[in-house]
mmCIF file of C-alpha atoms and ligand atoms in Angstrom:
data_model
loop_
_atom_site.group_PDB
_atom_site.id
_atom_site.type_symbol
_atom_site.label_atom_id
_atom_site.label_comp_id
_atom_site.label_asym_id
_atom_site.label_seq_id
_atom_site.Cartn_x
_atom_site.Cartn_y
_atom_site.Cartn_z
ATOM 1 C CA MET A 1040 -0.041 0.014 -0.039
ATOM 2 C CA ALA A 1041 1.002 3.656 -0.726
ATOM 3 C CA ALA A 1042 2.325 5.950 1.977
ATOM 4 C CA VAL A 1043 0.190 6.801 5.010
ATOM 5 C CA GLY A 1044 -1.844 10.083 4.155
ATOM 6 C CA ASP A 1045 -1.923 9.299 0.642
ATOM 7 C CA ALA A 1046 -5.566 9.800 -0.346
ATOM 8 C CA ARG A 1047 -5.770 6.824 -2.616
ATOM 9 C CA ALA A 1048 -4.396 4.406 -0.009
ATOM 10 C CA ARG A 1049 -7.075 5.981 2.599
ATOM 11 C CA ARG A 1050 -9.942 5.388 0.064
ATOM 12 C CA ALA A 1051 -8.724 1.692 -0.661
ATOM 13 C CA ALA A 1052 -8.508 1.066 3.197
ATOM 14 C CA VAL A 1053 -11.971 2.498 3.847
ATOM 15 C CA ARG A 1054 -13.372 0.240 1.040
ATOM 16 C CA GLU A 1055 -11.402 -2.939 2.227
ATOM 17 C CA GLY A 1056 -12.906 -1.844 5.769
ATOM 18 C CA ALA A 1057 -16.378 -1.843 4.112
ATOM 19 C CA ALA A 1058 -15.881 -5.344 2.605
ATOM 20 C CA THR A 1059 -14.968 -6.942 5.879
ATOM 21 C CA LYS A 1060 -16.110 -4.949 8.685
ATOM 22 C CA ARG A 1061 -18.913 -2.191 8.515
ATOM 23 C CA ASP A 1062 -18.051 -0.884 11.982
ATOM 24 C CA ALA A 1063 -14.598 0.318 10.530
ATOM 25 C CA ASN A 1064 -16.607 3.042 8.933
ATOM 26 C CA ALA A 1065 -18.489 4.305 12.015
ATOM 27 C CA VAL A 1066 -15.528 6.677 12.915
ATOM 28 C CA THR A 1067 -17.306 9.843 11.669
ATOM 29 C CA ARG A 1068 -19.362 12.000 14.252
ATOM 30 C CA ALA A 1069 -21.429 13.281 11.300
ATOM 31 C CA ASP A 1070 -24.492 11.224 10.139
ATOM 32 C CA ILE A 1071 -24.709 10.895 6.502
ATOM 33 C CA ILE A 1072 -28.093 12.123 4.930
ATOM 34 C CA ARG A 1073 -29.212 9.992 2.045
ATOM 35 C CA HIS A 1074 -31.257 11.507 -0.644
ATOM 36 C CA GLY A 1075 -33.684 9.663 -2.780
ATOM 37 C CA GLU A 1076 -33.074 5.956 -3.596
ATOM 38 C CA THR A 1077 -29.676 4.965 -4.552
ATOM 39 C CA PRO A 1078 -29.586 2.086 -6.933
ATOM 40 C CA ALA A 1079 -28.298 -1.073 -5.156
ATOM 41 C CA ARG A 1080 -24.783 -1.344 -6.401
ATOM 42 C CA VAL A 1081 -22.684 -4.263 -6.214
ATOM 43 C CA ASP A 1082 -18.870 -3.714 -6.626
ATOM 44 C CA PRO A 1083 -17.322 -7.053 -7.196
ATOM 45 C CA ALA A 1084 -14.169 -5.963 -5.420
ATOM 46 C CA VAL A 1085 -16.058 -5.419 -2.103
ATOM 47 C CA VAL A 1086 -18.550 -8.237 -2.281
ATOM 48 C CA ASP A 1087 -18.519 -10.577 0.568
ATOM 49 C CA PRO A 1088 -17.240 -13.792 -1.086
ATOM 50 C CA ALA A 1089 -19.403 -15.598 1.338
ATOM 51 C CA LEU A 1090 -22.598 -14.155 -0.513
ATOM 52 C CA VAL A 1091 -21.376 -15.316 -3.885
ATOM 53 C CA GLY A 1092 -19.518 -18.355 -2.753
ATOM 54 C CA SER A 1093 -22.373 -20.821 -3.212
ATOM 55 C CA THR A 1094 -22.862 -19.923 -7.019
ATOM 56 C CA LEU A 1095 -19.467 -18.656 -7.822
ATOM 57 C CA ALA A 1096 -16.030 -20.374 -6.889
ATOM 58 C CA ASP A 1097 -13.899 -17.555 -8.179
ATOM 59 C CA PRO A 1098 -14.645 -14.114 -6.964
ATOM 60 C CA ALA A 1099 -12.452 -12.650 -9.724
ATOM 61 C CA LEU A 1100 -15.040 -13.656 -12.187
ATOM 62 C CA PRO A 1101 -18.315 -12.305 -10.513
ATOM 63 C CA ASP A 1102 -21.700 -13.297 -11.798
ATOM 64 C CA PRO A 1103 -22.993 -10.853 -14.417
ATOM 65 C CA ALA A 1104 -26.514 -11.070 -12.938
ATOM 66 C CA LEU A 1105 -24.922 -9.376 -9.829
ATOM 67 C CA ALA A 1106 -23.799 -6.427 -11.863
ATOM 68 C CA ASP A 1107 -25.233 -2.823 -11.611
ATOM 69 C CA PRO A 1108 -28.322 -3.076 -13.971
ATOM 70 C CA ALA A 1109 -27.896 0.492 -14.941
ATOM 71 C CA PHE A 1110 -23.894 -0.350 -15.915
ATOM 72 C CA ARG A 1111 -25.312 -3.308 -18.033
ATOM 73 C CA ALA A 1112 -28.018 -1.148 -19.429
ATOM 74 C CA ASP A 1113 -25.620 1.767 -20.592
ATOM 75 C CA VAL A 1114 -23.116 -0.336 -21.947
ATOM 76 C CA LEU A 1115 -25.390 -2.548 -24.122
ATOM 77 C CA ALA A 1116 -27.074 0.531 -25.367
ATOM 78 C CA GLY A 1117 -24.003 2.457 -25.833
ATOM 79 C CA LEU A 1118 -22.430 -0.322 -27.978
ATOM 80 C CA SER A 1119 -25.429 -0.800 -29.996
ATOM 81 C CA GLY A 1120 -25.821 3.024 -30.833
ATOM 82 C CA ARG A 1121 -24.126 4.995 -33.517
ATOM 83 C CA PRO A 1122 -21.780 6.601 -32.690
ATOM 84 C CA ARG A 1123 -20.821 4.140 -30.036
ATOM 85 C CA ALA A 1124 -20.596 5.891 -26.756
ATOM 86 C CA ILE A 1125 -20.564 4.981 -23.033
ATOM 87 C CA PRO A 1126 -21.100 7.347 -20.193
ATOM 88 C CA ALA A 1127 -18.190 8.470 -18.506
ATOM 89 C CA ARG A 1128 -19.485 7.808 -14.907
ATOM 90 C CA TRP A 1129 -18.756 4.297 -15.445
ATOM 91 C CA PHE A 1130 -14.982 4.885 -15.351
ATOM 92 C CA TYR A 1131 -14.979 5.070 -11.638
ATOM 93 C CA ASP A 1132 -14.839 1.615 -10.269
ATOM 94 C CA ARG A 1133 -12.147 1.215 -7.612
ATOM 95 C CA ARG A 1134 -9.242 0.870 -10.371
ATOM 96 C CA GLY A 1135 -10.691 3.867 -12.143
ATOM 97 C CA SER A 1136 -10.761 5.906 -9.165
ATOM 98 C CA GLU A 1137 -7.178 5.008 -8.349
ATOM 99 C CA LEU A 1138 -6.024 5.892 -11.991
ATOM 100 C CA PHE A 1139 -7.811 9.067 -12.006
ATOM 101 C CA GLU A 1140 -6.077 10.048 -8.599
ATOM 102 C CA ASP A 1141 -2.871 9.261 -10.681
ATOM 103 C CA ILE A 1142 -3.778 11.650 -13.674
ATOM 104 C CA THR A 1143 -4.343 14.493 -11.342
ATOM 105 C CA ARG A 1144 -0.642 14.103 -10.319
ATOM 106 C CA LEU A 1145 0.827 13.951 -13.762
ATOM 107 C CA PRO A 1146 3.221 16.490 -15.210
ATOM 108 C CA GLU A 1147 0.901 17.045 -18.182
ATOM 109 C CA TYR A 1148 -2.350 17.189 -16.342
ATOM 110 C CA TYR A 1149 -2.036 20.931 -15.370
ATOM 111 C CA LEU A 1150 -5.757 21.384 -14.216
ATOM 112 C CA THR A 1151 -5.477 20.080 -10.709
ATOM 113 C CA ARG A 1152 -2.263 21.839 -9.577
ATOM 114 C CA THR A 1153 -3.166 25.034 -11.347
ATOM 115 C CA GLU A 1154 -6.599 25.190 -9.729
ATOM 116 C CA ARG A 1155 -5.134 24.539 -6.403
ATOM 117 C CA SER A 1156 -2.451 27.142 -6.922
ATOM 118 C CA ILE A 1157 -5.078 29.837 -7.950
ATOM 119 C CA LEU A 1158 -7.132 28.788 -4.837
ATOM 120 C CA SER A 1159 -4.227 29.404 -2.594
ATOM 121 C CA ALA A 1160 -2.692 32.598 -4.174
ATOM 122 C CA HIS A 1161 -6.082 34.228 -4.029
ATOM 123 C CA ALA A 1162 -7.421 32.850 -0.919
ATOM 124 C CA ALA A 1163 -7.819 36.206 0.984
ATOM 125 C CA ASP A 1164 -9.402 37.857 -2.010
ATOM 126 C CA ILE A 1165 -11.917 35.185 -2.393
ATOM 127 C CA ALA A 1166 -12.716 35.174 1.167
ATOM 128 C CA SER A 1167 -13.244 38.961 1.207
ATOM 129 C CA LEU A 1168 -15.954 38.554 -1.546
ATOM 130 C CA THR A 1169 -17.625 35.509 -0.002
ATOM 131 C CA GLY A 1170 -17.608 36.890 3.512
ATOM 132 C CA PRO A 1171 -17.408 34.869 6.721
ATOM 133 C CA GLY A 1172 -20.081 32.495 8.068
ATOM 134 C CA ARG A 1173 -21.223 30.628 4.972
ATOM 135 C CA ALA A 1174 -22.161 27.092 4.953
ATOM 136 C CA VAL A 1175 -19.914 25.657 2.211
ATOM 137 C CA VAL A 1176 -21.681 23.174 0.136
ATOM 138 C CA GLU A 1177 -19.334 21.012 -2.028
ATOM 139 C CA PHE A 1178 -20.779 19.238 -5.024
ATOM 140 C CA GLY A 1179 -18.889 15.983 -5.299
ATOM 141 C CA SER A 1180 -15.938 14.398 -3.538
ATOM 142 C CA GLY A 1181 -14.510 16.668 -0.715
ATOM 143 C CA SER A 1182 -11.494 14.348 -0.478
ATOM 144 C CA SER A 1183 -9.169 16.445 -2.738
ATOM 145 C CA ALA A 1184 -6.724 18.860 -1.191
ATOM 146 C CA LYS A 1185 -8.554 21.999 -2.461
ATOM 147 C CA THR A 1186 -11.557 21.611 0.219
ATOM 148 C CA PRO A 1187 -9.231 22.575 3.285
ATOM 149 C CA LEU A 1188 -7.773 25.428 1.228
ATOM 150 C CA VAL A 1189 -11.409 26.724 0.843
ATOM 151 C CA LEU A 1190 -12.566 25.842 4.423
ATOM 152 C CA ALA A 1191 -9.441 27.630 5.831
ATOM 153 C CA ALA A 1192 -9.884 30.636 3.763
ATOM 154 C CA VAL A 1193 -13.650 31.447 4.214
ATOM 155 C CA ALA A 1194 -14.117 30.985 7.895
ATOM 156 C CA PRO A 1195 -17.304 28.809 7.234
ATOM 157 C CA SER A 1196 -20.186 28.256 9.573
ATOM 158 C CA ALA A 1197 -20.599 24.581 8.411
ATOM 159 C CA TYR A 1198 -19.424 22.228 5.827
ATOM 160 C CA VAL A 1199 -21.826 20.087 3.419
ATOM 161 C CA PRO A 1200 -20.289 17.702 1.116
ATOM 162 C CA ILE A 1201 -22.465 15.906 -1.477
ATOM 163 C CA ASP A 1202 -21.363 12.831 -3.170
ATOM 164 C CA ILE A 1203 -23.134 9.911 -4.684
ATOM 165 C CA SER A 1204 -20.791 7.462 -2.879
ATOM 166 C CA GLY A 1205 -21.219 7.072 0.770
ATOM 167 C CA GLU A 1206 -17.750 5.599 0.909
ATOM 168 C CA PHE A 1207 -16.191 8.562 -0.336
ATOM 169 C CA LEU A 1208 -17.930 10.668 1.879
ATOM 170 C CA ARG A 1209 -17.172 8.625 5.067
ATOM 171 C CA ASP A 1210 -13.609 8.953 4.100
ATOM 172 C CA SER A 1211 -13.402 12.598 3.383
ATOM 173 C CA VAL A 1212 -15.535 13.566 6.412
ATOM 174 C CA ALA A 1213 -13.179 11.476 8.600
ATOM 175 C CA GLU A 1214 -10.238 13.419 7.399
ATOM 176 C CA LEU A 1215 -11.763 17.011 7.430
ATOM 177 C CA GLU A 1216 -13.032 16.468 10.940
ATOM 178 C CA ARG A 1217 -9.503 15.810 12.188
ATOM 179 C CA GLN A 1218 -8.226 19.000 10.289
ATOM 180 C CA PHE A 1219 -11.442 21.281 11.269
ATOM 181 C CA PRO A 1220 -12.384 19.783 14.732
ATOM 182 C CA ILE A 1221 -15.118 22.488 15.649
ATOM 183 C CA LEU A 1222 -16.638 22.780 12.018
ATOM 184 C CA PRO A 1223 -19.932 21.241 11.800
ATOM 185 C CA ILE A 1224 -20.210 18.916 8.930
ATOM 186 C CA HIS A 1225 -23.375 17.655 7.457
ATOM 187 C CA PRO A 1226 -22.706 15.229 4.523
ATOM 188 C CA ILE A 1227 -25.337 14.275 2.072
ATOM 189 C CA GLU A 1228 -25.276 11.292 0.050
ATOM 190 C CA GLY A 1229 -27.057 12.004 -3.023
ATOM 191 C CA ASP A 1230 -27.033 13.094 -6.630
ATOM 192 C CA PHE A 1231 -26.258 16.743 -7.018
ATOM 193 C CA MET A 1232 -27.464 16.665 -10.702
ATOM 194 C CA HIS A 1233 -30.943 17.141 -9.010
ATOM 195 C CA ARG A 1234 -32.225 19.617 -6.584
ATOM 196 C CA LEU A 1235 -31.421 18.547 -3.126
ATOM 197 C CA VAL A 1236 -32.941 19.690 0.302
ATOM 198 C CA LEU A 1237 -30.192 21.005 2.605
ATOM 199 C CA PRO A 1238 -30.238 19.973 6.373
ATOM 200 C CA ALA A 1239 -32.512 22.066 8.558
ATOM 201 C CA ALA A 1240 -29.629 23.201 10.580
ATOM 202 C CA LEU A 1241 -28.609 25.242 7.655
ATOM 203 C CA ALA A 1242 -31.875 27.335 7.387
ATOM 204 C CA ASN A 1243 -31.153 31.001 7.002
ATOM 205 C CA ARG A 1244 -27.351 30.657 6.933
ATOM 206 C CA PRO A 1245 -25.708 32.212 3.743
ATOM 207 C CA ARG A 1246 -24.272 29.462 1.501
ATOM 208 C CA LEU A 1247 -21.300 29.035 -0.883
ATOM 209 C CA GLY A 1248 -21.209 26.197 -3.376
ATOM 210 C CA PHE A 1249 -17.899 24.864 -4.274
ATOM 211 C CA PHE A 1250 -17.635 22.958 -7.568
ATOM 212 C CA PRO A 1251 -13.788 22.421 -8.482
ATOM 213 C CA GLY A 1252 -12.135 20.203 -11.107
ATOM 214 C CA SER A 1253 -13.800 21.626 -14.091
ATOM 215 C CA THR A 1254 -16.354 18.747 -13.720
ATOM 216 C CA ILE A 1255 -18.765 21.229 -15.435
ATOM 217 C CA GLY A 1256 -16.755 20.671 -18.506
ATOM 218 C CA ASN A 1257 -17.736 17.212 -18.768
ATOM 219 C CA MET A 1258 -21.258 17.979 -19.677
ATOM 220 C CA ASN A 1259 -22.426 19.572 -22.850
ATOM 221 C CA ALA A 1260 -23.951 22.946 -22.560
ATOM 222 C CA PRO A 1261 -27.647 21.963 -22.029
ATOM 223 C CA ALA A 1262 -26.705 19.686 -19.260
ATOM 224 C CA ALA A 1263 -24.157 22.135 -17.562
ATOM 225 C CA VAL A 1264 -26.970 24.683 -17.576
ATOM 226 C CA ASP A 1265 -29.276 22.252 -16.051
ATOM 227 C CA LEU A 1266 -26.870 21.363 -13.441
ATOM 228 C CA LEU A 1267 -25.949 25.144 -12.529
ATOM 229 C CA ARG A 1268 -29.818 25.799 -12.234
ATOM 230 C CA ALA A 1269 -30.157 22.713 -9.927
ATOM 231 C CA MET A 1270 -27.361 24.105 -7.699
ATOM 232 C CA TRP A 1271 -29.111 27.537 -7.831
ATOM 233 C CA GLU A 1272 -32.335 25.813 -6.451
ATOM 234 C CA THR A 1273 -30.492 23.751 -3.929
ATOM 235 C CA LEU A 1274 -28.600 26.759 -2.512
ATOM 236 C CA GLY A 1275 -31.072 29.425 -3.038
ATOM 237 C CA GLU A 1276 -31.045 33.161 -3.970
ATOM 238 C CA GLY A 1277 -28.261 35.294 -2.615
ATOM 239 C CA SER A 1278 -25.972 32.245 -2.457
ATOM 240 C CA LYS A 1279 -22.446 32.239 -4.123
ATOM 241 C CA LEU A 1280 -20.678 29.488 -6.091
ATOM 242 C CA LEU A 1281 -16.952 29.013 -6.465
ATOM 243 C CA ILE A 1282 -16.552 27.094 -9.571
ATOM 244 C CA GLY A 1283 -13.535 25.874 -11.611
ATOM 245 C CA ILE A 1284 -13.676 26.028 -15.402
ATOM 246 C CA ASP A 1285 -11.005 25.001 -17.579
ATOM 247 C CA ARG A 1286 -9.899 27.172 -20.476
ATOM 248 C CA ILE A 1287 -9.339 26.847 -24.188
ATOM 249 C CA LYS A 1288 -5.850 26.799 -24.744
ATOM 250 C CA PRO A 1289 -3.316 25.646 -27.587
ATOM 251 C CA VAL A 1290 -3.905 22.027 -28.601
ATOM 252 C CA SER A 1291 -0.404 21.291 -27.721
ATOM 253 C CA VAL A 1292 -0.913 21.655 -24.212
ATOM 254 C CA LEU A 1293 -4.481 20.343 -24.180
ATOM 255 C CA ILE A 1294 -3.834 16.896 -25.885
ATOM 256 C CA PRO A 1295 -0.938 15.648 -23.559
ATOM 257 C CA ALA A 1296 -3.216 16.351 -20.587
ATOM 258 C CA TYR A 1297 -5.530 13.744 -21.873
ATOM 259 C CA ASP A 1298 -2.877 11.585 -23.404
ATOM 260 C CA ASP A 1299 0.034 11.595 -21.247
ATOM 261 C CA ALA A 1300 3.636 10.171 -21.834
ATOM 262 C CA GLN A 1301 3.344 7.510 -19.266
ATOM 263 C CA GLY A 1302 0.079 6.087 -20.493
ATOM 264 C CA VAL A 1303 -1.871 6.637 -17.454
ATOM 265 C CA THR A 1304 -4.881 8.279 -19.171
ATOM 266 C CA ALA A 1305 -4.957 5.514 -21.739
ATOM 267 C CA GLU A 1306 -5.068 2.957 -18.957
ATOM 268 C CA PHE A 1307 -7.736 4.809 -17.304
ATOM 269 C CA ASN A 1308 -9.817 4.909 -20.462
ATOM 270 C CA LEU A 1309 -9.189 1.170 -21.214
ATOM 271 C CA ASN A 1310 -10.046 0.211 -17.884
ATOM 272 C CA LEU A 1311 -13.541 0.736 -18.751
ATOM 273 C CA LEU A 1312 -13.133 -2.366 -21.177
ATOM 274 C CA HIS A 1313 -11.688 -4.313 -18.468
ATOM 275 C CA ARG A 1314 -14.579 -3.372 -16.237
ATOM 276 C CA ILE A 1315 -17.138 -4.568 -18.724
ATOM 277 C CA ASN A 1316 -15.157 -7.849 -19.059
ATOM 278 C CA ARG A 1317 -15.076 -8.109 -15.326
ATOM 279 C CA GLU A 1318 -18.567 -7.209 -14.370
ATOM 280 C CA LEU A 1319 -20.526 -7.869 -17.444
ATOM 281 C CA GLY A 1320 -19.046 -10.970 -18.534
ATOM 282 C CA GLY A 1321 -17.534 -9.470 -21.439
ATOM 283 C CA THR A 1322 -14.863 -10.954 -24.082
ATOM 284 C CA ILE A 1323 -13.639 -7.687 -25.316
ATOM 285 C CA PRO A 1324 -10.027 -8.084 -26.524
ATOM 286 C CA VAL A 1325 -8.611 -4.980 -24.841
ATOM 287 C CA SER A 1326 -5.412 -5.140 -26.556
ATOM 288 C CA ALA A 1327 -7.234 -4.594 -29.755
ATOM 289 C CA PHE A 1328 -8.051 -1.047 -28.559
ATOM 290 C CA ARG A 1329 -6.088 1.962 -28.105
ATOM 291 C CA HIS A 1330 -6.705 5.308 -26.364
ATOM 292 C CA VAL A 1331 -7.456 8.285 -28.490
ATOM 293 C CA ALA A 1332 -7.742 11.915 -27.205
ATOM 294 C CA ARG A 1333 -8.627 14.602 -29.902
ATOM 295 C CA TRP A 1334 -9.695 18.222 -29.872
ATOM 296 C CA ASN A 1335 -13.005 18.896 -31.466
ATOM 297 C CA ASP A 1336 -12.586 22.519 -32.449
ATOM 298 C CA THR A 1337 -16.338 23.138 -33.495
ATOM 299 C CA GLU A 1338 -17.475 21.885 -30.119
ATOM 300 C CA ALA A 1339 -14.522 23.307 -28.119
ATOM 301 C CA ARG A 1340 -13.986 19.928 -26.360
ATOM 302 C CA ILE A 1341 -11.421 17.148 -25.923
ATOM 303 C CA GLU A 1342 -12.834 13.745 -26.721
ATOM 304 C CA MET A 1343 -11.652 10.627 -25.359
ATOM 305 C CA HIS A 1344 -12.275 7.327 -27.472
ATOM 306 C CA LEU A 1345 -11.388 3.846 -27.661
ATOM 307 C CA GLU A 1346 -10.447 2.976 -31.115
ATOM 308 C CA ALA A 1347 -10.397 -0.612 -32.546
ATOM 309 C CA THR A 1348 -7.014 -1.236 -33.943
ATOM 310 C CA ARG A 1349 -8.385 -4.354 -35.946
ATOM 311 C CA ASP A 1350 -11.749 -5.585 -36.943
ATOM 312 C CA VAL A 1351 -13.186 -7.255 -33.542
ATOM 313 C CA SER A 1352 -16.028 -9.111 -32.495
ATOM 314 C CA PHE A 1353 -16.964 -9.961 -28.926
ATOM 315 C CA SER A 1354 -19.859 -10.452 -26.540
ATOM 316 C CA VAL A 1355 -21.208 -8.652 -23.620
ATOM 317 C CA ASP A 1356 -23.532 -10.239 -21.178
ATOM 318 C CA GLY A 1357 -24.267 -12.829 -24.099
ATOM 319 C CA ARG A 1358 -24.904 -10.211 -26.742
ATOM 320 C CA PRO A 1359 -22.635 -10.178 -29.690
ATOM 321 C CA PHE A 1360 -21.026 -6.872 -31.040
ATOM 322 C CA ALA A 1361 -18.655 -6.276 -33.892
ATOM 323 C CA ILE A 1362 -16.493 -3.126 -34.431
ATOM 324 C CA SER A 1363 -14.524 -2.558 -37.467
ATOM 325 C CA LYS A 1364 -10.834 -1.278 -37.512
ATOM 326 C CA GLY A 1365 -10.595 2.573 -36.864
ATOM 327 C CA LYS A 1366 -14.146 2.698 -35.308
ATOM 328 C CA THR A 1367 -14.277 4.272 -31.919
ATOM 329 C CA ILE A 1368 -16.203 4.069 -28.782
ATOM 330 C CA HIS A 1369 -16.795 7.788 -27.482
ATOM 331 C CA THR A 1370 -16.125 7.806 -23.402
ATOM 332 C CA GLU A 1371 -15.570 11.349 -22.413
ATOM 333 C CA ASN A 1372 -15.796 14.868 -23.297
ATOM 334 C CA SER A 1373 -13.983 17.842 -21.506
ATOM 335 C CA TYR A 1374 -15.333 21.091 -22.747
ATOM 336 C CA LYS A 1375 -13.239 24.066 -22.689
ATOM 337 C CA TYR A 1376 -14.394 27.826 -22.078
ATOM 338 C CA GLY A 1377 -13.064 31.166 -23.072
ATOM 339 C CA PRO A 1378 -13.464 33.669 -20.063
ATOM 340 C CA ARG A 1379 -16.475 35.085 -21.584
ATOM 341 C CA ASP A 1380 -17.996 31.696 -22.532
ATOM 342 C CA ALA A 1381 -17.721 30.700 -18.909
ATOM 343 C CA ARG A 1382 -19.441 33.831 -17.691
ATOM 344 C CA LEU A 1383 -22.162 33.423 -20.106
ATOM 345 C CA LEU A 1384 -22.788 29.773 -19.168
ATOM 346 C CA LEU A 1385 -23.168 31.056 -15.569
ATOM 347 C CA ARG A 1386 -25.503 33.849 -16.508
ATOM 348 C CA SER A 1387 -27.647 31.421 -18.526
ATOM 349 C CA ALA A 1388 -28.293 29.577 -15.179
ATOM 350 C CA GLY A 1389 -28.868 32.697 -13.095
ATOM 351 C CA TRP A 1390 -25.329 33.069 -11.586
ATOM 352 C CA THR A 1391 -23.923 36.405 -11.925
ATOM 353 C CA PRO A 1392 -20.157 36.351 -11.960
ATOM 354 C CA ILE A 1393 -18.493 38.751 -9.042
ATOM 355 C CA GLY A 1394 -15.034 37.733 -9.254
ATOM 356 C CA GLU A 1395 -12.466 35.769 -11.421
ATOM 357 C CA TRP A 1396 -9.052 34.351 -10.874
ATOM 358 C CA THR A 1397 -6.714 32.822 -13.043
ATOM 359 C CA ASP A 1398 -2.937 31.692 -13.060
ATOM 360 C CA ARG A 1399 -0.174 33.580 -14.765
ATOM 361 C CA GLU A 1400 -0.580 31.575 -18.224
ATOM 362 C CA GLY A 1401 -4.378 31.811 -18.059
ATOM 363 C CA LEU A 1402 -4.774 27.993 -18.071
ATOM 364 C CA PHE A 1403 -7.571 27.699 -15.834
ATOM 365 C CA GLY A 1404 -10.302 29.950 -14.549
ATOM 366 C CA LEU A 1405 -11.972 30.162 -11.045
ATOM 367 C CA ILE A 1406 -14.984 32.026 -10.933
ATOM 368 C CA LEU A 1407 -17.133 33.417 -7.920
ATOM 369 C CA ALA A 1408 -20.637 33.918 -8.963
ATOM 370 C CA GLU A 1409 -23.910 35.053 -7.071
ATOM 371 C CA ALA A 1410 -27.392 33.603 -7.437
ATOM 372 C CA ARG A 1411 -29.633 36.574 -8.414
ATOM 373 C CA ALA A 1412 -33.238 36.596 -9.494
ATOM 374 C CA VAL A 1413 -32.981 36.924 -13.379
ATOM 375 C CA PRO A 1414 -33.952 40.672 -13.747
ATOM 376 C CA ALA A 1415 -36.641 41.653 -16.449
ATOM 377 C CA ALA A 1416 -35.400 42.459 -19.849
ATOM 378 C CA PRO A 1417 -35.422 46.276 -20.808
HETATM 379 N N1 LIG B 1768 -13.150 17.171 -15.205
HETATM 380 C C1 LIG B 1768 -11.820 16.882 -15.423
HETATM 381 C C2 LIG B 1768 -11.390 16.922 -16.781
HETATM 382 O O1 LIG B 1768 -12.206 16.988 -17.688
HETATM 383 C C3 LIG B 1768 -11.741 15.589 -14.880
HETATM 384 C C4 LIG B 1768 -11.800 14.360 -15.707
HETATM 385 C C5 LIG B 1768 -12.886 13.964 -15.865
HETATM 386 C C6 LIG B 1768 -10.873 13.545 -16.441
HETATM 387 N N2 LIG B 1768 -12.853 12.481 -16.458
HETATM 388 C C7 LIG B 1768 -11.533 12.464 -17.178
HETATM 389 C C8 LIG B 1768 -9.408 13.644 -16.794
HETATM 390 C C9 LIG B 1768 -10.892 11.617 -17.935
HETATM 391 C C10 LIG B 1768 -8.845 13.009 -17.389
HETATM 392 C C11 LIG B 1768 -9.565 11.967 -18.100
HETATM 393 O O2 LIG B 1768 -10.173 17.211 -17.165
#
């Protein structure tokens, strides 16, 4: 296992704990609020072998019948459609999450370290625009090194991490409780793509949403506006939002960030095929696919694809598929925004930009916006 304090190792340890001893997770003082119905998820890596032992001798070959039905449905539909596309959310099994953490540390992947350096360089400025005493509501994760930077800067009255994964939440909350022992933390397990009801303890408290990592860039414009509106509704009028949005820049910088020399991003992309084989009884010849990152200038986005390097045929969950040489499965988009584009996107969802920071080279933008009622047109 990696060094103590390594976030990835911590996550793995928590997941390991979840597999063997549920009590190992009862370390946080905060109760996790669950929102809506989370579909039953079976991660083969954490399935208790006793549960599958009767039907299955080898836990490395889980029964496809135990797989997440939404994963199966998305993969079968995605391989049947034209163009072929599988939603990017399925990247993040245990291995995928580990590989993604590795991506954020790559020399070519400028996003994570640039956003972090903007946050620390301008923390005082950001804090003076947000004002003290806000409840910080983070959309997704909370296990990154960016959260403590924001919490230390803005003197919050509470912290509300929202994540679809209860395990991630437990992990990050436990760590943040150590660093901020008197800060009230109210984790919410739920899908932030939809409007959520914040804990009653936050009533009448001003809010600051935090959405780092340019995750907004992984959605097309209509989906991004829907999400920003849902955040507006969740946080309410008068709230503020601190959001990271990656910028358009030369292709010579963009492409290596999504196709690094060490091949970590390639492995991350190809892991989706391994996951299909592992969890859905797939027979995909993974070595017959290569990772492709391309810049689509019309759409202003990086696209990640898996390209067949020869004609292949295989089955998934007993269904046959064929892909000819040169054809791809589209797995991810990462839209990039010019400064004006980013502000227009925010305005389209009722968020008025009130502050903006970037790095020396203008690689990445951090925007503070305010939820205002949309004024009547003149
Ligand atoms: N939103 C980030 C980005 O687009 C992180 C990310 C999501 C990512 N999926 C990825 C990074 C796949 C690399 C590869 O950069």
